[in-house]
mmCIF file of C-alpha atoms and ligand atoms in Angstrom:
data_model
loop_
_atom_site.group_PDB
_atom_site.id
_atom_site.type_symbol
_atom_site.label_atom_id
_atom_site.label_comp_id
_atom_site.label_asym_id
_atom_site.label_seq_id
_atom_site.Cartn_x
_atom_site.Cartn_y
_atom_site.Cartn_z
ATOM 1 C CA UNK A 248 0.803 17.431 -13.329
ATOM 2 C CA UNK A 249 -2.164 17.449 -11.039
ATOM 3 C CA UNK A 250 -5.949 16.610 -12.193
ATOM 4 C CA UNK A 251 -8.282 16.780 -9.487
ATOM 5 C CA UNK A 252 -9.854 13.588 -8.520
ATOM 6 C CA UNK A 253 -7.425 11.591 -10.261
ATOM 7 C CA UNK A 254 -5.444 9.181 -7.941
ATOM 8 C CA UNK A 255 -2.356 8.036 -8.412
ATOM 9 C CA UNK A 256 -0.705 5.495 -6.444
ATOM 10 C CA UNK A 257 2.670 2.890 -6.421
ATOM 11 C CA UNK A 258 4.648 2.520 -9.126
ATOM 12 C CA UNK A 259 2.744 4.436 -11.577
ATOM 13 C CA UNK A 260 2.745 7.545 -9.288
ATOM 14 C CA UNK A 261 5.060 10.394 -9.116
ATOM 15 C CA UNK A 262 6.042 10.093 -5.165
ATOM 16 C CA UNK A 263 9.178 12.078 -4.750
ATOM 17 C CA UNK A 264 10.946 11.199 -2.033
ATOM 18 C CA UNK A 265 9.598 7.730 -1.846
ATOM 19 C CA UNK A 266 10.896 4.344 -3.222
ATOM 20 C CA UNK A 267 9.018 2.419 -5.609
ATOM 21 C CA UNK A 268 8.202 -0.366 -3.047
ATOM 22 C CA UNK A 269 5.521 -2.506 -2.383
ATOM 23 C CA UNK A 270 5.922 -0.970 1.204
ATOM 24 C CA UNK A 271 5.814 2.756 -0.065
ATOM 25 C CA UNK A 272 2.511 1.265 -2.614
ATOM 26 C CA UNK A 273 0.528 0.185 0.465
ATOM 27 C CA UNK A 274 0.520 2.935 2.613
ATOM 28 C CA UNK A 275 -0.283 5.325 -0.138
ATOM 29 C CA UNK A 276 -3.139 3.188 -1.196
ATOM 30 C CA UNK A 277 -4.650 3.650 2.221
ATOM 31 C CA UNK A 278 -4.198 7.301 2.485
ATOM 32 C CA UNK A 279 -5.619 7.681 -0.833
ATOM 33 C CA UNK A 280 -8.275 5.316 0.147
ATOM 34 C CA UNK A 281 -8.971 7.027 3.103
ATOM 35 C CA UNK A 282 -9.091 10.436 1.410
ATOM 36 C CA UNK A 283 -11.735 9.299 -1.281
ATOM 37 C CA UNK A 284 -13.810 8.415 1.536
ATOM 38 C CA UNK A 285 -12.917 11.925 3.406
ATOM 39 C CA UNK A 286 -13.970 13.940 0.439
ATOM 40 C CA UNK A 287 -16.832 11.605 -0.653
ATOM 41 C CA UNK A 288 -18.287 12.680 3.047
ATOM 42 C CA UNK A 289 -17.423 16.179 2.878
ATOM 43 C CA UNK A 290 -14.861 15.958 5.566
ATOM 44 C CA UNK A 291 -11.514 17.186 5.834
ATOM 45 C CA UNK A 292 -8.887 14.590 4.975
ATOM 46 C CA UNK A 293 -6.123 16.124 7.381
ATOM 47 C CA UNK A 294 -2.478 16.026 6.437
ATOM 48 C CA UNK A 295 -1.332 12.646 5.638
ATOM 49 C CA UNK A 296 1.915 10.544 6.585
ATOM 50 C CA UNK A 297 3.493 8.039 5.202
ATOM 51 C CA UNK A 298 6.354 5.340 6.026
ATOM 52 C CA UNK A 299 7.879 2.777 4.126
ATOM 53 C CA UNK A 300 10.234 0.311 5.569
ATOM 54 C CA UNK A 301 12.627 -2.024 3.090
ATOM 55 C CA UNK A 302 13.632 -5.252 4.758
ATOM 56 C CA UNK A 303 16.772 -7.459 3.539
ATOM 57 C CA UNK A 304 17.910 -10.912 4.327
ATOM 58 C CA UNK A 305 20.856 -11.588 3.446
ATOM 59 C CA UNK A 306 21.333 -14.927 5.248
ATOM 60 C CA UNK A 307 19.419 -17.174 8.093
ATOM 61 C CA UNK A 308 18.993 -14.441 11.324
ATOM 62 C CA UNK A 309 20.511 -12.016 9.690
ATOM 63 C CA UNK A 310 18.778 -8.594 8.780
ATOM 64 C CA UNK A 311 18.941 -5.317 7.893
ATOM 65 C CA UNK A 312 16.334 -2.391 7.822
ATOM 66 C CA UNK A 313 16.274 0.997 6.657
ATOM 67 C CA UNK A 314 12.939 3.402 7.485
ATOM 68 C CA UNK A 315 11.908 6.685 6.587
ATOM 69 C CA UNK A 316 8.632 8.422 7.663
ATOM 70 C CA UNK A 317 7.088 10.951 5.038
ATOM 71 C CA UNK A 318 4.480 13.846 4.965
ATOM 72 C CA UNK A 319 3.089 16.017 1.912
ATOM 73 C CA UNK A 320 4.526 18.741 1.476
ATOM 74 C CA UNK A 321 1.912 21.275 0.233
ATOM 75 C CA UNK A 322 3.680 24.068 -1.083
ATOM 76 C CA UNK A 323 5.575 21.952 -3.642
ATOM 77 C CA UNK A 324 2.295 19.554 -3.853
ATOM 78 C CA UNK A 325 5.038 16.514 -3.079
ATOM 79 C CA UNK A 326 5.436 13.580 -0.757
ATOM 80 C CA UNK A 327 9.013 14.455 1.368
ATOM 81 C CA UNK A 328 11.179 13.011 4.106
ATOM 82 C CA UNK A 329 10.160 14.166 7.386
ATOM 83 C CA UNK A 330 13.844 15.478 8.896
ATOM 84 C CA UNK A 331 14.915 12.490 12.500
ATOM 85 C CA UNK A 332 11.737 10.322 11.304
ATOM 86 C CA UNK A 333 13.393 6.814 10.681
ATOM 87 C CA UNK A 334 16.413 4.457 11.499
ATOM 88 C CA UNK A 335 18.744 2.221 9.878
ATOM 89 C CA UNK A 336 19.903 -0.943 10.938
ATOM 90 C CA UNK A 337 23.627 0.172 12.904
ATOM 91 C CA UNK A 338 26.703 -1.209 10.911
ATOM 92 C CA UNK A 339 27.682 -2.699 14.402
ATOM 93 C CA UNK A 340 24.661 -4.411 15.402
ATOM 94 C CA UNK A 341 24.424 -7.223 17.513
ATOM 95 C CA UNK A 342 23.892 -10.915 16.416
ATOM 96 C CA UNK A 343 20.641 -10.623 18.445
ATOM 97 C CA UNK A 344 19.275 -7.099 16.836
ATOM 98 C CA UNK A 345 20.714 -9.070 13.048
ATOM 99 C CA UNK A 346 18.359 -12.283 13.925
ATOM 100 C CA UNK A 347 15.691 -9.547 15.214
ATOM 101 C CA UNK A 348 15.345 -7.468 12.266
ATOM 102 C CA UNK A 349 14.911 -11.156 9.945
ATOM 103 C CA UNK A 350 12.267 -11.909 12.182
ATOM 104 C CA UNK A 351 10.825 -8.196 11.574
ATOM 105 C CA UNK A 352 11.011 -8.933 7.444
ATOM 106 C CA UNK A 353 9.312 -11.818 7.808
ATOM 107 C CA UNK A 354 6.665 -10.423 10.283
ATOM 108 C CA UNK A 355 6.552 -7.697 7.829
ATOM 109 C CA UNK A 356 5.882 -9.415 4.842
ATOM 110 C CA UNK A 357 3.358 -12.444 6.398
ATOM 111 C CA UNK A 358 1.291 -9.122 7.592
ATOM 112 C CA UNK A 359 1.528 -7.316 4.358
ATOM 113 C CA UNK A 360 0.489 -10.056 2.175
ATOM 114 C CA UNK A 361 -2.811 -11.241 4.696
ATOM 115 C CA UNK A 362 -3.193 -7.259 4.261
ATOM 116 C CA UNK A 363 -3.683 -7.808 0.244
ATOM 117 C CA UNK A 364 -5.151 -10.733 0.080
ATOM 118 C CA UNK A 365 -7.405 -11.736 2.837
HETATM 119 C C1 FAD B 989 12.953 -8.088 -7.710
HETATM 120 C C2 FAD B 989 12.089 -7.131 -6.923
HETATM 121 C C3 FAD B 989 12.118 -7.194 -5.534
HETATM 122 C C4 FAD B 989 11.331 -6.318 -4.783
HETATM 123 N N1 FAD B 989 11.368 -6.394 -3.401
HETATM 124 C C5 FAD B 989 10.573 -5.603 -2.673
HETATM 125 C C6 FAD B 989 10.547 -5.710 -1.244
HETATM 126 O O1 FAD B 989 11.243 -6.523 -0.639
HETATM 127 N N2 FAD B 989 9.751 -4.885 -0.555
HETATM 128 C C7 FAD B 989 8.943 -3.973 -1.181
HETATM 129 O O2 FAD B 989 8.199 -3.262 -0.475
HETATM 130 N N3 FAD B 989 8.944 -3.836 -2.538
HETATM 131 C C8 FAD B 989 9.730 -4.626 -3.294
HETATM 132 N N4 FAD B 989 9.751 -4.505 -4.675
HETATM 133 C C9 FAD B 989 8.949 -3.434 -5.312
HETATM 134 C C10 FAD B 989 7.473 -3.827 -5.414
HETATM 135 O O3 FAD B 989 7.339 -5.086 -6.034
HETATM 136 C C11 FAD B 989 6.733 -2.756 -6.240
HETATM 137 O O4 FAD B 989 7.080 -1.462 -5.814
HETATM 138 C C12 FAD B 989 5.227 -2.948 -6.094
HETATM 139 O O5 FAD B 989 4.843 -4.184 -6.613
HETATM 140 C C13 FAD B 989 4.473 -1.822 -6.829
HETATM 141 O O6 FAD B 989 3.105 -2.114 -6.788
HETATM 142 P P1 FAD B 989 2.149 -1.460 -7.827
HETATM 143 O O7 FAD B 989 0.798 -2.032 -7.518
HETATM 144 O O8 FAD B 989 2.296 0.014 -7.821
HETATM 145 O O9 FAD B 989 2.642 -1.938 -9.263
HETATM 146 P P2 FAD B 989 2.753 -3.406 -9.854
HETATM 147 O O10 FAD B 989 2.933 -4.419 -8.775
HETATM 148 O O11 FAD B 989 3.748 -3.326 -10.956
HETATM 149 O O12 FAD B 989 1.288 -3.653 -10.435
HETATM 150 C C14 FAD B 989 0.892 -3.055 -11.652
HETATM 151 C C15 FAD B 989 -0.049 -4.049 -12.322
HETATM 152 O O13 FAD B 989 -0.630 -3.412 -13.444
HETATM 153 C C16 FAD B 989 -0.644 -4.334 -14.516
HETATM 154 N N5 FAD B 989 -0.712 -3.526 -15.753
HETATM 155 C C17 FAD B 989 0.263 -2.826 -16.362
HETATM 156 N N6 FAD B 989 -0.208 -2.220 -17.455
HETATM 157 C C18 FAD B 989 -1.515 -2.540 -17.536
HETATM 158 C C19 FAD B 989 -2.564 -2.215 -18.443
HETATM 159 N N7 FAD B 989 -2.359 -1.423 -19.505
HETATM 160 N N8 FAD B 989 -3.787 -2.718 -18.221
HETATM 161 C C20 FAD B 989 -4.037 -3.502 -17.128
HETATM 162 N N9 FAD B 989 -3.082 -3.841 -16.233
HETATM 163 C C21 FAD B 989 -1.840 -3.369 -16.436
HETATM 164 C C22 FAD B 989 0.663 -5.102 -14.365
HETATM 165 O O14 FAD B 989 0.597 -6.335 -15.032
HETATM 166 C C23 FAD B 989 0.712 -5.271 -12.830
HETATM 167 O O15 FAD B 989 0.033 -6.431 -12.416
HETATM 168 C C24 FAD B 989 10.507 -5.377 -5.438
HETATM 169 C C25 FAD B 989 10.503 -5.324 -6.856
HETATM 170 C C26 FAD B 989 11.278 -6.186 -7.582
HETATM 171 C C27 FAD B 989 11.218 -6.126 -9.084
#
Protein backbone atom coordinates (compact mmCIF):
# COMPACT_ATOMS: atom_id res chain seq x y z
CA UNK A 1 0.00 0.00 0.00
CA UNK A 2 1.28 3.42 -0.86
CA UNK A 3 0.61 6.73 1.36
CA UNK A 4 2.16 9.65 -0.02
CA UNK A 5 4.88 11.12 1.97
CA UNK A 6 5.31 8.19 4.00
CA UNK A 7 8.85 6.62 3.74
CA UNK A 8 9.66 3.42 4.17
CA UNK A 9 13.01 2.07 4.31
CA UNK A 10 15.22 -1.41 5.39
CA UNK A 11 13.78 -4.00 7.00
CA UNK A 12 10.49 -2.58 7.68
CA UNK A 13 9.96 -1.77 3.94
CA UNK A 14 8.36 -3.72 1.27
CA UNK A 15 11.49 -3.76 -1.35
CA UNK A 16 10.76 -6.52 -3.75
CA UNK A 17 13.50 -7.66 -5.33
CA UNK A 18 15.89 -6.61 -2.67
CA UNK A 19 17.41 -8.49 0.37
CA UNK A 20 16.84 -7.40 3.75
CA UNK A 21 20.50 -6.24 4.23
CA UNK A 22 22.16 -3.67 5.92
CA UNK A 23 23.69 -3.08 2.36
CA UNK A 24 20.18 -2.95 0.56
CA UNK A 25 19.04 -0.49 4.06
CA UNK A 26 21.75 2.07 3.24
CA UNK A 27 21.36 2.82 -0.14
CA UNK A 28 17.66 3.15 0.15
CA UNK A 29 18.07 5.48 3.03
CA UNK A 30 20.00 7.79 0.78
CA UNK A 31 17.71 7.73 -2.11
CA UNK A 32 14.93 8.35 0.14
CA UNK A 33 16.96 10.95 1.78
CA UNK A 34 17.80 12.47 -1.24
CA UNK A 35 14.21 12.48 -2.53
CA UNK A 36 12.79 14.30 0.67
CA UNK A 37 15.17 16.90 -0.10
CA UNK A 38 14.16 16.78 -4.05
CA UNK A 39 10.54 17.27 -3.28
CA UNK A 40 11.06 19.58 -0.24
CA UNK A 41 12.78 21.96 -3.13
CA UNK A 42 10.32 21.38 -5.72
CA UNK A 43 12.68 19.52 -7.92
CA UNK A 44 12.39 16.45 -9.73
CA UNK A 45 13.88 13.49 -7.90
CA UNK A 46 14.84 11.52 -11.22
CA UNK A 47 14.65 7.76 -11.35
CA UNK A 48 16.56 6.17 -8.66
CA UNK A 49 19.06 3.07 -8.52
CA UNK A 50 19.99 1.00 -6.18
CA UNK A 51 22.78 -1.80 -5.44
CA UNK A 52 23.38 -3.95 -2.70
CA UNK A 53 26.38 -6.10 -2.43
CA UNK A 54 26.52 -9.21 0.34
CA UNK A 55 30.06 -10.06 1.32
CA UNK A 56 31.08 -13.58 2.99
CA UNK A 57 34.16 -14.79 4.68
CA UNK A 58 34.34 -17.90 5.07
CA UNK A 59 38.00 -18.22 6.16
CA UNK A 60 41.36 -15.89 6.31
CA UNK A 61 41.71 -14.47 2.32
CA UNK A 62 39.04 -16.12 1.32
CA UNK A 63 35.82 -14.37 -0.13
CA UNK A 64 32.93 -14.45 -1.92
CA UNK A 65 30.55 -11.70 -3.37
CA UNK A 66 27.36 -11.63 -5.00
CA UNK A 67 25.90 -8.00 -6.51
CA UNK A 68 22.87 -6.93 -8.03
CA UNK A 69 22.06 -3.35 -9.24
CA UNK A 70 18.26 -2.27 -8.96
CA UNK A 71 15.90 0.49 -10.39
CA UNK A 72 12.07 1.29 -9.60
CA UNK A 73 10.03 0.03 -11.58
CA UNK A 74 7.09 2.48 -11.98
CA UNK A 75 4.41 0.70 -13.50
CA UNK A 76 4.28 -1.92 -10.73
CA UNK A 77 5.43 0.99 -8.13
CA UNK A 78 8.40 -1.74 -7.09
CA UNK A 79 12.13 -1.82 -6.63
CA UNK A 80 13.44 -4.70 -9.47
CA UNK A 81 16.63 -6.27 -10.74
CA UNK A 82 18.04 -4.40 -13.51
CA UNK A 83 18.62 -7.50 -16.28
CA UNK A 84 23.38 -7.93 -16.77
CA UNK A 85 23.67 -5.33 -13.71
CA UNK A 86 25.86 -7.38 -11.17
CA UNK A 87 28.41 -10.31 -10.71
CA UNK A 88 29.08 -13.14 -8.57
CA UNK A 89 32.16 -14.28 -7.27
CA UNK A 90 33.20 -17.32 -10.22
CA UNK A 91 33.10 -20.89 -8.61
CA UNK A 92 36.72 -21.14 -10.08
CA UNK A 93 38.28 -18.12 -8.83
CA UNK A 94 41.71 -17.63 -8.17
CA UNK A 95 43.43 -17.70 -4.68
CA UNK A 96 44.30 -14.04 -5.50
CA UNK A 97 40.56 -12.80 -6.64
CA UNK A 98 39.40 -15.27 -3.05
CA UNK A 99 41.99 -13.06 -0.80
CA UNK A 100 40.70 -9.93 -3.01
CA UNK A 101 37.12 -10.12 -2.46
CA UNK A 102 37.99 -10.57 1.81
CA UNK A 103 39.80 -7.54 1.46
CA UNK A 104 36.63 -5.97 -0.46
CA UNK A 105 34.23 -7.20 2.76
CA UNK A 106 36.30 -5.72 4.96
CA UNK A 107 36.79 -2.45 2.93
CA UNK A 108 33.14 -2.69 2.63
CA UNK A 109 32.13 -2.90 5.99
CA UNK A 110 35.06 -0.35 7.69
CA UNK A 111 33.36 2.22 5.00
CA UNK A 112 29.84 1.38 5.79
CA UNK A 113 30.07 1.63 9.43
CA UNK A 114 32.31 5.32 9.36
CA UNK A 115 29.20 5.93 6.89
CA UNK A 116 26.67 5.40 10.05
CA UNK A 117 28.42 6.53 12.58
CA UNK A 118 30.82 9.28 11.98
C1 LIG B 1 23.09 -12.61 11.75
C2 LIG B 1 22.89 -11.51 10.74
C3 LIG B 1 23.92 -11.21 9.86
C4 LIG B 1 23.76 -10.19 8.92
N1 LIG B 1 24.80 -9.91 8.05
C5 LIG B 1 24.68 -8.90 7.18
C6 LIG B 1 25.76 -8.54 6.32
O1 LIG B 1 26.84 -9.14 6.34
N2 LIG B 1 25.59 -7.54 5.45
C7 LIG B 1 24.42 -6.82 5.40
O2 LIG B 1 24.34 -5.88 4.59
N3 LIG B 1 23.36 -7.14 6.20
C8 LIG B 1 23.46 -8.14 7.09
N4 LIG B 1 22.40 -8.48 7.91
C9 LIG B 1 21.11 -7.77 7.75
C10 LIG B 1 21.14 -6.40 8.43
O3 LIG B 1 21.56 -6.52 9.77
C11 LIG B 1 19.73 -5.79 8.38
O4 LIG B 1 19.17 -5.91 7.09
C12 LIG B 1 19.80 -4.31 8.76
O5 LIG B 1 20.24 -4.17 10.07
C13 LIG B 1 18.41 -3.66 8.61
O6 LIG B 1 18.48 -2.35 9.10
P1 LIG B 1 17.18 -1.62 9.54
O7 LIG B 1 17.65 -0.29 10.05
O8 LIG B 1 16.18 -1.63 8.45
O9 LIG B 1 16.55 -2.48 10.72
P2 LIG B 1 17.16 -2.85 12.14
O10 LIG B 1 18.65 -2.86 12.11
O11 LIG B 1 16.44 -4.07 12.59
O12 LIG B 1 16.76 -1.59 13.03
C14 LIG B 1 15.43 -1.45 13.50
C15 LIG B 1 15.54 -0.78 14.87
O13 LIG B 1 14.24 -0.43 15.29
C16 LIG B 1 14.11 -0.75 16.66
N5 LIG B 1 12.67 -0.91 16.92
C17 LIG B 1 11.86 -1.94 16.60
N6 LIG B 1 10.61 -1.69 17.00
C18 LIG B 1 10.62 -0.48 17.57
C19 LIG B 1 9.63 0.35 18.18
N7 LIG B 1 8.35 -0.03 18.27
N8 LIG B 1 10.00 1.54 18.67
C20 LIG B 1 11.30 1.98 18.56
N9 LIG B 1 12.28 1.24 17.99
C21 LIG B 1 11.94 0.03 17.51
C22 LIG B 1 14.90 -2.05 16.81
O14 LIG B 1 15.28 -2.25 18.15
C23 LIG B 1 16.11 -1.74 15.90
O15 LIG B 1 17.14 -1.09 16.61
C24 LIG B 1 22.55 -9.47 8.87
C25 LIG B 1 21.50 -9.80 9.77
C26 LIG B 1 21.67 -10.80 10.69
C27 LIG B 1 20.56 -11.09 11.66
Amino acid sequence: MIRPNIHVLGNASVSAGMPKSGYSANVQAKVCARTISDMLNNRDPGDPSYMNTCYSIVRKDYGISVSVVYSFDETNNQIVKVKGAGGLTPSDASDEALARESRYAHGWFHNITNDMYS
